[in-house]
Short mmCIF file of C-alpha atoms and ligand atoms in Angstrom, two decimals:
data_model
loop_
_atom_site.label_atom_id
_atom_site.label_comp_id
_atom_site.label_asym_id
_atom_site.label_seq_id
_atom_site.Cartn_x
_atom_site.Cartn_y
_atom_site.Cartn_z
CA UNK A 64 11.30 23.77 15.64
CA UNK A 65 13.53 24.20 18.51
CA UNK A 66 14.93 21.68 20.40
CA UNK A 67 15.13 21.05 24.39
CA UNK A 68 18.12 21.17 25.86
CA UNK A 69 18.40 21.23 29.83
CA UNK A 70 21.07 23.09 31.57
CA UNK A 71 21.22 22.12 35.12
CA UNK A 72 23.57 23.36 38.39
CA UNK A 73 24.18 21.54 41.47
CA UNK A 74 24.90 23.05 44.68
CA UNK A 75 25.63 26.42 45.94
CA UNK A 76 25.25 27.52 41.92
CA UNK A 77 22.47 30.07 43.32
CA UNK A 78 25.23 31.33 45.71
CA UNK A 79 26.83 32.82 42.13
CA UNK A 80 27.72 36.60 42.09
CA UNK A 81 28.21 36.69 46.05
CA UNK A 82 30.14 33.42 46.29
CA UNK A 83 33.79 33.73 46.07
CA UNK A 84 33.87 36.38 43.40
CA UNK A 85 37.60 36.09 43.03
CA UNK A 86 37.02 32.40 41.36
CA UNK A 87 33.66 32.74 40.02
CA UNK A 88 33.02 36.19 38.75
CA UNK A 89 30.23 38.48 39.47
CA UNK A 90 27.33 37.60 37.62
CA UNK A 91 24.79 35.78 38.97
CA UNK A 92 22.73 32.41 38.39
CA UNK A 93 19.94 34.66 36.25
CA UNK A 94 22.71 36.01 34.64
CA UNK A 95 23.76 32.77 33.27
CA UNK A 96 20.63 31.63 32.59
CA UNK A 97 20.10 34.84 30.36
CA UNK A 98 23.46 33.73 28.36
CA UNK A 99 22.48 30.58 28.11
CA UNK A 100 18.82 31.04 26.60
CA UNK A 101 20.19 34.03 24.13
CA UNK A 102 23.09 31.88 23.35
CA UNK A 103 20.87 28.49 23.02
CA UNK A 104 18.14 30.21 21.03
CA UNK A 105 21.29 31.22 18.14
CA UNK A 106 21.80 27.61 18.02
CA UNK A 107 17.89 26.21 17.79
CA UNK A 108 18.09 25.27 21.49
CA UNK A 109 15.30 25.81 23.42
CA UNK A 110 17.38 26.02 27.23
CA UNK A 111 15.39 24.83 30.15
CA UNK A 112 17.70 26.27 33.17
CA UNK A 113 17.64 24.78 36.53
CA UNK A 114 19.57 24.47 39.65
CA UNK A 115 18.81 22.46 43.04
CA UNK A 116 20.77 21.96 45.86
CA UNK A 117 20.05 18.56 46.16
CA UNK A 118 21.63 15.35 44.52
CA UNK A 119 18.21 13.28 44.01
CA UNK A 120 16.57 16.66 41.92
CA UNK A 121 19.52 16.37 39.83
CA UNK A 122 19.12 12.50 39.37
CA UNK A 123 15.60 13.14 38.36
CA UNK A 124 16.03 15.39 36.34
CA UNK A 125 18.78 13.97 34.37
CA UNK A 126 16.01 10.92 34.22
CA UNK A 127 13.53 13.79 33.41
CA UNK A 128 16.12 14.73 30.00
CA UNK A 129 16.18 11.29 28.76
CA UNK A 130 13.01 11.86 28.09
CA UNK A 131 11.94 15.84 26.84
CA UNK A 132 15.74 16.96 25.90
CA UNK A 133 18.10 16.06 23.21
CA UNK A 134 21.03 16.90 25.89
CA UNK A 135 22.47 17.98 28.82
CA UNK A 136 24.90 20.45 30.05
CA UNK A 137 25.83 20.32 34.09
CA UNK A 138 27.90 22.05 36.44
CA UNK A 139 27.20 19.48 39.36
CA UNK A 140 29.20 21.86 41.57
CA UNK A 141 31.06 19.75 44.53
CA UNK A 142 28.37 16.60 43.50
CA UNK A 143 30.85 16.48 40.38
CA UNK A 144 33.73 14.96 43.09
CA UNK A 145 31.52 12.86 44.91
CA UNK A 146 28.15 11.47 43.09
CA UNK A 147 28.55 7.94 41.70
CA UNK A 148 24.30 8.28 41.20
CA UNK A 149 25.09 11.48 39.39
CA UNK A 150 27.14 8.93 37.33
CA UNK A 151 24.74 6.28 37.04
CA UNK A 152 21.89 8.38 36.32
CA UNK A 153 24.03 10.13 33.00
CA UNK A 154 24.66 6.46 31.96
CA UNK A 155 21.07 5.42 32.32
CA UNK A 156 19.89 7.97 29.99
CA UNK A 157 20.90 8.30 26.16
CA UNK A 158 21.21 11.50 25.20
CA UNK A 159 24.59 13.34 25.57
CA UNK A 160 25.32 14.88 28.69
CA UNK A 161 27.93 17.64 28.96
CA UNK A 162 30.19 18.33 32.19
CA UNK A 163 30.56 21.79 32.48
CA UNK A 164 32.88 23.85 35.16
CA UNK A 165 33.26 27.25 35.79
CA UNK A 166 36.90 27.43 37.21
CA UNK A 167 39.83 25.45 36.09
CA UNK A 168 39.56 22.76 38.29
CA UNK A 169 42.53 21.17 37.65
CA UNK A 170 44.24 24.46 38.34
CA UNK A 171 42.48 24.25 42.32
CA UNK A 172 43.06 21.56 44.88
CA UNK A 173 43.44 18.50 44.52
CA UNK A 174 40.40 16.91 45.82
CA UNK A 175 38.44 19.10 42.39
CA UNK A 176 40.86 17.47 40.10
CA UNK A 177 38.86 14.15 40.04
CA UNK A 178 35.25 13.97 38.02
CA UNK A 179 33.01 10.79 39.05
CA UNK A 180 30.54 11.84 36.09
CA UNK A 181 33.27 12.73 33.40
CA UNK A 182 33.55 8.84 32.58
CA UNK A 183 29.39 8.98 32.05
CA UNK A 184 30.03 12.32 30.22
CA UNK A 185 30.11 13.07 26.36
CA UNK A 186 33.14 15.32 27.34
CA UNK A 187 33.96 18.28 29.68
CA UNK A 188 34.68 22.20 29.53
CA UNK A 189 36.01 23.91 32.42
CA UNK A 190 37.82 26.73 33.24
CA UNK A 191 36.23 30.05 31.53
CA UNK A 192 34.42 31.62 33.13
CA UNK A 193 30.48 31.76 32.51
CA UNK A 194 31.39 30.81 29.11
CA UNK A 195 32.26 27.29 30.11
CA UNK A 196 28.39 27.34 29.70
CA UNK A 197 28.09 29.12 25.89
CA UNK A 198 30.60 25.98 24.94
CA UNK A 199 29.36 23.10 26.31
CA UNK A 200 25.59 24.35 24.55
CA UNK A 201 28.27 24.48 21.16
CA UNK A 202 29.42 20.94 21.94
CA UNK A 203 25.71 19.53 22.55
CA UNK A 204 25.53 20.91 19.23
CA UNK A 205 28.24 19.70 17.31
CA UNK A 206 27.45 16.28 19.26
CA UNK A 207 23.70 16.36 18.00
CA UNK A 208 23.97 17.60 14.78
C1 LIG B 77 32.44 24.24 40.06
C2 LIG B 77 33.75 23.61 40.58
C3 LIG B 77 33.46 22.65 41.73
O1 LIG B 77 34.68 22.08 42.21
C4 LIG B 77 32.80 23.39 42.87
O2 LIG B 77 32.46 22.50 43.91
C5 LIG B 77 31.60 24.18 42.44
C6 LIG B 77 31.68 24.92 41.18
C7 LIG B 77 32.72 25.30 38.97
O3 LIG B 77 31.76 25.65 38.27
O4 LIG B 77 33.85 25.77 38.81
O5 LIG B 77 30.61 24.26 43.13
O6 LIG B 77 31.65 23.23 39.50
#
């Protein structure tokens, strides 16, 4: 039987494909979410895909994982720099949560080069593209199995 896992995206993640192209590639937000349910069902993952543009969604549905999901990938977008509830809500919930980045953030300014979730998080991937996605489902599934 397959197993939950939720993939969610924070702001301006529906923007993908149109917003700056140069540092995020063409392919959309369905794109991704394509990717990630071909590349989730290869490793018994059953990807619920999401994306809001509002902090308190995300909160609930991290809260929302805790329960139906075995884990978490996010790209919180700009919440990533900011959220200390983002935080919170990955450390009130037990199931591994994985920060996820499209761009090399560290590579970008400097205000992107500090995480408040990757304390909270089971570890991070950025900096490949729409693939940063493919790997973080790999590491929720070395992490679960
Ligand atoms: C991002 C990087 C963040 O700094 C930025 O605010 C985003 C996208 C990424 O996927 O590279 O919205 O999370």
């Amino acid at each position: 039987m397959s197993k939950t896992v939720f993939v969610l995206n924070g702001p301006n993640l529906n923007m993908l494909g149109k917003r700056e192209p140069g540092i995020y590639g063409g392919q959309t937000l369905e794109d991704v979410k394509q990717l990630c349910v071909s590349a989730g069902a290869d490793l018994g993952f059953d990807v619920d895909f999401r994306q809001s543009n509002h902090e308190g969604t995300l909160i609930d549905w991290i809260h929302e994982a805790g329960d139906k999901a075995v884990g978490v990938a996010i790209n919180a977008g700009a919440y990533t720099h900011t959220s200390i509830a983002l935080h919170d809500a990955i450390k009130a919930v037990s199931v591994p949560v994985i920060e996820l980045h499209i761009s090399n953030v560290h590579a970008r300014e400097e205000f992107r080069h500090h995480s408040m979730i990757a304390p909270a998080a089971k570890g991070v991937i950025c900096g490949f593209g729409t693939a940063s996605y493919i790997l973080a489902l790999h590491a929720l599934k070395y992490t679960i199995a």
